[in-house]
C-alpha atoms as an extended CHARMM CRD file, in Angstrom:
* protein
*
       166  EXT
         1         1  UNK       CA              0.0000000000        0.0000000000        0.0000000000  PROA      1               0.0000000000
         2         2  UNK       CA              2.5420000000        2.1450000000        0.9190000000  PROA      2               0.0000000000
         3         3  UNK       CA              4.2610000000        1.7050000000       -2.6270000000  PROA      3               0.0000000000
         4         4  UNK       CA              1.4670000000        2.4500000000       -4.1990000000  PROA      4               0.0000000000
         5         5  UNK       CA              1.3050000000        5.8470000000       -2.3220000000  PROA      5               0.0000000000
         6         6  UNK       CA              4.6700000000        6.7400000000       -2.9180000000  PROA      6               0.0000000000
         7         7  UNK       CA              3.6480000000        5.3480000000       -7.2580000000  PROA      7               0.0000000000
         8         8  UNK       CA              0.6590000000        8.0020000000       -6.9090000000  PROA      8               0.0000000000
         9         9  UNK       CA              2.7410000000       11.3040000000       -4.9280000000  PROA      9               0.0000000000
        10        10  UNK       CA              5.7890000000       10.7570000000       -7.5710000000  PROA      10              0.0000000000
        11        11  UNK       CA              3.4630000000       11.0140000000      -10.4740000000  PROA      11              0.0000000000
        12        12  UNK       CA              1.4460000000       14.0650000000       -8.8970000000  PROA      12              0.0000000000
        13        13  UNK       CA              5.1240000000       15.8330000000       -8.6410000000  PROA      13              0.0000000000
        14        14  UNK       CA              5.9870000000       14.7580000000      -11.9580000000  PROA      14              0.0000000000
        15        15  UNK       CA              2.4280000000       16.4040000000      -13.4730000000  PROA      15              0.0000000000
        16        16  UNK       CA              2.9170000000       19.2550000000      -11.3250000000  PROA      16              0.0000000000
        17        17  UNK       CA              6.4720000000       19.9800000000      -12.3240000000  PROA      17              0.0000000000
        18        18  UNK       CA              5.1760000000       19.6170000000      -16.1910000000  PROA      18              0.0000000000
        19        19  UNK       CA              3.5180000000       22.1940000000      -15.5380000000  PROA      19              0.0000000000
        20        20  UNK       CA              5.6610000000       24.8520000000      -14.0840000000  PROA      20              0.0000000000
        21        21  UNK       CA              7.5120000000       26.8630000000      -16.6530000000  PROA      21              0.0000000000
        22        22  UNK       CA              9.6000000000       29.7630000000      -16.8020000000  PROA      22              0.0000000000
        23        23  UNK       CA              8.4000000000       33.2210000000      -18.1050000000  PROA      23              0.0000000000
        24        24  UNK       CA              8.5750000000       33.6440000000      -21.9570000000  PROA      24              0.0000000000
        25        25  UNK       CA             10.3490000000       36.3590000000      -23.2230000000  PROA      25              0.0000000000
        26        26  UNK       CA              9.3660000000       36.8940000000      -26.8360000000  PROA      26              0.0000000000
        27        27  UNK       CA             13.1040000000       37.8870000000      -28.0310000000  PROA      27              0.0000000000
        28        28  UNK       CA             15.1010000000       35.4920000000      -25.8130000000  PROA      28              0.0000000000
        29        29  UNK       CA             16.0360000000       38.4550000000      -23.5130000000  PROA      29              0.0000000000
        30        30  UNK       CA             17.4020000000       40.0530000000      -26.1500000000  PROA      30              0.0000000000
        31        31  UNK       CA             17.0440000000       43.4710000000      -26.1000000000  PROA      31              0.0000000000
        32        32  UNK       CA             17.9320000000       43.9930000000      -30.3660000000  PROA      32              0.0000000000
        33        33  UNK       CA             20.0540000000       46.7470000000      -31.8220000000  PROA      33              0.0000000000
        34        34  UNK       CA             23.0240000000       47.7180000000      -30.0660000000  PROA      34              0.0000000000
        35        35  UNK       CA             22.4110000000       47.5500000000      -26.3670000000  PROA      35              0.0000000000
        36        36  UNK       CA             25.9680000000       49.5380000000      -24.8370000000  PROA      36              0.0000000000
        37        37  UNK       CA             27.1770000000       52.0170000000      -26.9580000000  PROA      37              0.0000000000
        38        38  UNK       CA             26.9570000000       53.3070000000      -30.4570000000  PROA      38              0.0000000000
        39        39  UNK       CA             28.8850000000       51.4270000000      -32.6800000000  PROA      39              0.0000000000
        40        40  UNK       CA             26.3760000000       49.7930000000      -34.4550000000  PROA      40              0.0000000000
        41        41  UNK       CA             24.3400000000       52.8130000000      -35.2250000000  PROA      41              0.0000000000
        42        42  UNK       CA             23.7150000000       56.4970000000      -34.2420000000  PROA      42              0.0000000000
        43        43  UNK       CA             20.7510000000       56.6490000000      -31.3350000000  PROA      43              0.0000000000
        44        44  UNK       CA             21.9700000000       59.5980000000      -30.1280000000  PROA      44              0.0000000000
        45        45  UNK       CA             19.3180000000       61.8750000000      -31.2120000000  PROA      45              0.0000000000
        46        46  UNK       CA             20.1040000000       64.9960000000      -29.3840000000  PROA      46              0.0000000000
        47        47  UNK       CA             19.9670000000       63.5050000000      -25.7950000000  PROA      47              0.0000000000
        48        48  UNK       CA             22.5930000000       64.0330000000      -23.0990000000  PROA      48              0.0000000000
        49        49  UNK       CA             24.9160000000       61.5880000000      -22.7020000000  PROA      49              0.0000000000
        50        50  UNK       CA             24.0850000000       61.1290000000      -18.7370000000  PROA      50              0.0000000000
        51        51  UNK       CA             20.8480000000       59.0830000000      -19.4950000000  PROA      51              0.0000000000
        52        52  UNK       CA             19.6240000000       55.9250000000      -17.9400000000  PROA      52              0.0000000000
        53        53  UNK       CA             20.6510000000       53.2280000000      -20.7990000000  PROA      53              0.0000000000
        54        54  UNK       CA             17.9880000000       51.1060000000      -19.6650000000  PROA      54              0.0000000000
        55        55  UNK       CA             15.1450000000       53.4630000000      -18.9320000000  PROA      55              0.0000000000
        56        56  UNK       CA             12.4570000000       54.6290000000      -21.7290000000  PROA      56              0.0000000000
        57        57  UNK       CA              8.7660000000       55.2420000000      -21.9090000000  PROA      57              0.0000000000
        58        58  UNK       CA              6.0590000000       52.6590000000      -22.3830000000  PROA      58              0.0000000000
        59        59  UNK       CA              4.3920000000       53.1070000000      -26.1640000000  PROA      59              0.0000000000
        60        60  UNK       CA              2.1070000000       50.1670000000      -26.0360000000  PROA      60              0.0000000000
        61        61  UNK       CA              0.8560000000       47.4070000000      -23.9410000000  PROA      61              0.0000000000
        62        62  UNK       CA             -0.8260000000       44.4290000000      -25.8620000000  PROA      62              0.0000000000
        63        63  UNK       CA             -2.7510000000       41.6730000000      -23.5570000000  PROA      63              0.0000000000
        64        64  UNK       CA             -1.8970000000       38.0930000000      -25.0310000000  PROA      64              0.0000000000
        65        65  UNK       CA             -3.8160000000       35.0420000000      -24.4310000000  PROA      65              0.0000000000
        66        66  UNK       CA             -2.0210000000       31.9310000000      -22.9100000000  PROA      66              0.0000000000
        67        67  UNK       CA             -4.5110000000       29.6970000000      -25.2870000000  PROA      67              0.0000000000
        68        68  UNK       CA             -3.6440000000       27.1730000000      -22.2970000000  PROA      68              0.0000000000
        69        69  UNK       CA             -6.6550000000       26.2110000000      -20.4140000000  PROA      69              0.0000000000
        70        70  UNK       CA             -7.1700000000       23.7270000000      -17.5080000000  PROA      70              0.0000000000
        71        71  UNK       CA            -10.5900000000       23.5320000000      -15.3440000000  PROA      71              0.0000000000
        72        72  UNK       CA            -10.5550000000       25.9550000000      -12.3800000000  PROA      72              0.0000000000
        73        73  UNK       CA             -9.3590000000       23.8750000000       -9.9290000000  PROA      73              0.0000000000
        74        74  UNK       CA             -7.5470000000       21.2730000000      -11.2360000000  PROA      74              0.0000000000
        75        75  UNK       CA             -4.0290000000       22.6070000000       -9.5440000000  PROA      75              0.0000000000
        76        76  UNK       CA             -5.2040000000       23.0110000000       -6.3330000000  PROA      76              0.0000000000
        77        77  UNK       CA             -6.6200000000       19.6440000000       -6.1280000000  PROA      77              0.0000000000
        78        78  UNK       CA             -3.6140000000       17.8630000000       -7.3580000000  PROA      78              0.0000000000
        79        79  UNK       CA             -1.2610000000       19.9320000000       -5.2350000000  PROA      79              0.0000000000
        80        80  UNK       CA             -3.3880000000       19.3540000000       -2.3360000000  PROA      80              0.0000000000
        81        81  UNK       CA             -3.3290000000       15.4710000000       -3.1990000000  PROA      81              0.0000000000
        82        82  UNK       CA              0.5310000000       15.6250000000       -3.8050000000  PROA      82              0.0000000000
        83        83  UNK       CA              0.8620000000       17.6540000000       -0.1300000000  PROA      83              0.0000000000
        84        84  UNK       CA             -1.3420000000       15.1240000000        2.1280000000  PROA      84              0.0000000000
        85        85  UNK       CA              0.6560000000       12.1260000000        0.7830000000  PROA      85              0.0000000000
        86        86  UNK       CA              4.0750000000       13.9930000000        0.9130000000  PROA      86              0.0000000000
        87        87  UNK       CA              3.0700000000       15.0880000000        4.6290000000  PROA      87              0.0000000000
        88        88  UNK       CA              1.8620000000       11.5310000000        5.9780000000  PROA      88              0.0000000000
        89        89  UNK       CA              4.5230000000       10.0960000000        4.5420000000  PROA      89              0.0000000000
        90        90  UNK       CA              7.6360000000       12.2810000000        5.9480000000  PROA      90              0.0000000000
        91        91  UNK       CA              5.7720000000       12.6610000000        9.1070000000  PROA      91              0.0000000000
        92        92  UNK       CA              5.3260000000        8.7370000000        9.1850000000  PROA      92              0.0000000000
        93        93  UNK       CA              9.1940000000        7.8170000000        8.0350000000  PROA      93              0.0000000000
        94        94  UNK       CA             10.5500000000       10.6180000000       11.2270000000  PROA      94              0.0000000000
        95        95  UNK       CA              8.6100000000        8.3150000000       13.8200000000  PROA      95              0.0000000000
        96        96  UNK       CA              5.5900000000       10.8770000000       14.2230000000  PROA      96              0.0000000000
        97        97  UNK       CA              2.3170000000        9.1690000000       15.9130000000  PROA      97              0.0000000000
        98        98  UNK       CA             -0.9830000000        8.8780000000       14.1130000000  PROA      98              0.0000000000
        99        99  UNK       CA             -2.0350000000       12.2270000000       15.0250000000  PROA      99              0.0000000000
       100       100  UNK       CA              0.9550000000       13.7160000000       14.0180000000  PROA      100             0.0000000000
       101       101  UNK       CA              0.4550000000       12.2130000000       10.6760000000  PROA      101             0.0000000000
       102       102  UNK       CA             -2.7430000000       13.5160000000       10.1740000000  PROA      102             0.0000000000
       103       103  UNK       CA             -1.8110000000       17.1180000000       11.3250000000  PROA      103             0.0000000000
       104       104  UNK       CA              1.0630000000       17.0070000000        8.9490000000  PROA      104             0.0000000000
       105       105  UNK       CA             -1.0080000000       15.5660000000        5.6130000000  PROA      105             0.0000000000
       106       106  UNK       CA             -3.6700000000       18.2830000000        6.2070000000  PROA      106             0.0000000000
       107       107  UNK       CA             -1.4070000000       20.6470000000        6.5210000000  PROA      107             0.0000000000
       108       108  UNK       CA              0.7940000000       19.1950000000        3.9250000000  PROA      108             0.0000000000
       109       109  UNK       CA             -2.6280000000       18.9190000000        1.4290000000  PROA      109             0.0000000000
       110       110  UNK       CA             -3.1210000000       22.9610000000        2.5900000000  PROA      110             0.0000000000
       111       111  UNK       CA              0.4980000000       23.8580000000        1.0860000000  PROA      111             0.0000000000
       112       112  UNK       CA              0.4220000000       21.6220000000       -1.7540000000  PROA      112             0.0000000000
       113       113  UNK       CA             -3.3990000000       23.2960000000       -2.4950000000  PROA      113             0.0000000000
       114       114  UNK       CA             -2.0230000000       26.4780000000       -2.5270000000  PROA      114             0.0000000000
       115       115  UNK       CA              0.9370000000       25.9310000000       -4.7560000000  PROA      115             0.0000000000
       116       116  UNK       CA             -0.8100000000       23.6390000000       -7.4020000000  PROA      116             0.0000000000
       117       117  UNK       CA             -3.1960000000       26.7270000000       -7.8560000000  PROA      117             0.0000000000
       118       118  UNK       CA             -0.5950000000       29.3820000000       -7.9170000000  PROA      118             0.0000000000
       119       119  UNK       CA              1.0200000000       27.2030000000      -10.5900000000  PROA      119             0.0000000000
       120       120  UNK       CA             -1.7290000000       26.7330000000      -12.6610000000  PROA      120             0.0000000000
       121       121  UNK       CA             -2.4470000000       30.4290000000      -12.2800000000  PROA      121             0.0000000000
       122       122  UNK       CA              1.0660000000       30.8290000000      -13.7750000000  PROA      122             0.0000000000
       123       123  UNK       CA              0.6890000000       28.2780000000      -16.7940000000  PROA      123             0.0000000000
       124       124  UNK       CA             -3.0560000000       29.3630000000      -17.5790000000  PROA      124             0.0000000000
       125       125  UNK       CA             -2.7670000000       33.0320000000      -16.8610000000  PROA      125             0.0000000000
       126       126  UNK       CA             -2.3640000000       36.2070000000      -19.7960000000  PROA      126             0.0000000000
       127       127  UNK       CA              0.4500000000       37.9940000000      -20.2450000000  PROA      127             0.0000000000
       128       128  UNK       CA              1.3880000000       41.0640000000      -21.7110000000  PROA      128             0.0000000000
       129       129  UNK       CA              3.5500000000       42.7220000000      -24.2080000000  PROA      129             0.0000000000
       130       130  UNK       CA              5.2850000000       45.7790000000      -23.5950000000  PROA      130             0.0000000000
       131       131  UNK       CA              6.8520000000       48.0920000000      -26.1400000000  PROA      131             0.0000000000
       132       132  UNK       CA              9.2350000000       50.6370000000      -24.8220000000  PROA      132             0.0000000000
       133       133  UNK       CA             10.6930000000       53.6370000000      -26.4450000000  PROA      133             0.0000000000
       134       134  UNK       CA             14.2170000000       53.4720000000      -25.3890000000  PROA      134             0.0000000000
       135       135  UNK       CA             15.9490000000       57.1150000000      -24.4090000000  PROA      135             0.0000000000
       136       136  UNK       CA             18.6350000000       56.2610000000      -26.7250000000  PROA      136             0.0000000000
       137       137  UNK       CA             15.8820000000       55.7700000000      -29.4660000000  PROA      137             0.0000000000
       138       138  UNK       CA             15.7710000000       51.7140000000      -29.8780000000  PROA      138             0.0000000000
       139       139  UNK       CA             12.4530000000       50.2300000000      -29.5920000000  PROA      139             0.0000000000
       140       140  UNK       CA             12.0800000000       46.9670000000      -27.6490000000  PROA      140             0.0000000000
       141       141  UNK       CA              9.3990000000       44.5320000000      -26.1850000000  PROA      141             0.0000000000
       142       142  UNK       CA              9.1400000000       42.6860000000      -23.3300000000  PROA      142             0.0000000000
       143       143  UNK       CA              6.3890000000       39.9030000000      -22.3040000000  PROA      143             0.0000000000
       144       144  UNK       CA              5.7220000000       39.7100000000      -18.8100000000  PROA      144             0.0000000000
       145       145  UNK       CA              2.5860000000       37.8960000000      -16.7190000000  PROA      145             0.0000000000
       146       146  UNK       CA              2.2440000000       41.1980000000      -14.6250000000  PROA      146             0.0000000000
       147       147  UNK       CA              1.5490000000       45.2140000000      -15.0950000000  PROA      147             0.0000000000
       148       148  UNK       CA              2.9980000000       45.9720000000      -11.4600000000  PROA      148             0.0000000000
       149       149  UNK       CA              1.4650000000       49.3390000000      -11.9430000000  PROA      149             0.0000000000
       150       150  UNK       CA              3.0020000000       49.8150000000      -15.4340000000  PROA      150             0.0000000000
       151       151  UNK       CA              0.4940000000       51.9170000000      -17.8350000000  PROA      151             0.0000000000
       152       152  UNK       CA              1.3850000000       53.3860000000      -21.2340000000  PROA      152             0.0000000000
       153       153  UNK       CA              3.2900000000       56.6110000000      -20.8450000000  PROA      153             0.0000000000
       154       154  UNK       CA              4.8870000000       55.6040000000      -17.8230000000  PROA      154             0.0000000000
       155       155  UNK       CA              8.7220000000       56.2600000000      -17.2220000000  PROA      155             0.0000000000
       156       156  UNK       CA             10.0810000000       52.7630000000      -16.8920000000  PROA      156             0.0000000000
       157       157  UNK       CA             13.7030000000       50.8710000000      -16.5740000000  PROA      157             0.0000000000
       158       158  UNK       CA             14.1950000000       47.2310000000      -18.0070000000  PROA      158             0.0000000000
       159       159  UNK       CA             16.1800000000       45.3370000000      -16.0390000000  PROA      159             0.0000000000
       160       160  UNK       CA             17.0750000000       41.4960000000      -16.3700000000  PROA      160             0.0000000000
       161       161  UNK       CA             14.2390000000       41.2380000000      -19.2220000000  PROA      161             0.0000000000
       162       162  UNK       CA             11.4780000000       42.8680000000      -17.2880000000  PROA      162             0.0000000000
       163       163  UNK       CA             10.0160000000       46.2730000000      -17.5050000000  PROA      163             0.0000000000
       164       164  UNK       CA              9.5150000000       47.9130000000      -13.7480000000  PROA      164             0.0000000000
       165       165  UNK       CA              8.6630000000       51.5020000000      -12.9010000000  PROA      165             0.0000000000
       166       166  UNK       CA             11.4750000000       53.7330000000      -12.4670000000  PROA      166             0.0000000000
């Protein structure tokens, strides 16, 4: 029985971890054009040279669909499944007594609830792309899951492949 616990957990972890993926970014994190200095083309444009490199203002923010769809709360229940038997069983292999066990699958099935739905909020949810007018003139756009308060117009800084109010 117990094997066929263990079977069960370790294919809940394995359909969970499917799951998970990292953010997209629609260029590779590559920002295009020439992202130091000038070499590869004149962005000067009149501006002084003590600007932010990474810094520009927000043109255009398109929602995009995930086209990924999974009923509403198939993540939490397979987390929450995944959590109880993970709990019971570490609780049961460190000598823990029957009520112990049960304290630790609920409250394993509670964790594992709320991080198969944050997952599948993750894999299911919209994102956005963001086109930013560079200061030096470039043009680039980033996909992110979240706004973070970002609107069009708005004075921004990309950093590490994500677009965050300066």
């Amino acid at each position: 029985m117990k094997i066929r616990l263990i079977a069960v957990g370790a294919i809940a972890s394995l359909a969970l971890a499917g799951c998970a993926t990292s953010p997209g970014y629609s260029n590779g994190g590559n920002y295009g054009g020439n992202y130091g200095g000038n070499s590869g083309g004149n962005y000067d444009n009149g501006y002084n040279q003590n600007r932010c490199n990474d810094c520009g203002i927000v043109t255009r923010i398109n929602a995009v669909a995930s086209g990924r769809t999974a009923p509403t709360a198939t993540g939490a229940i397979l987390g929450g499944l995944v959590g109880a038997v993970a709990g019971h069983e570490i609780s049961d292999h460190t000598g823990g007594s029957k009520g112990n066990q049960n304290i630790a699958a609920v409250a394993g099935a509670v964790g594992g609830a709320l991080a198969g739905n944050k997952i599948q909020q993750n894999v299911t949810g919209n994102s956005y792309d963001i086109q930013v007018r560079m200061d030096d003139g470039r043009v680039i756009m980033v996909n992110q899951k979240d706004l973070g308060g970002i609107r069009e117009n708005t004075y921004v800084r990309v950093v590490n492949g994500r677009v965050v109010l300066r």
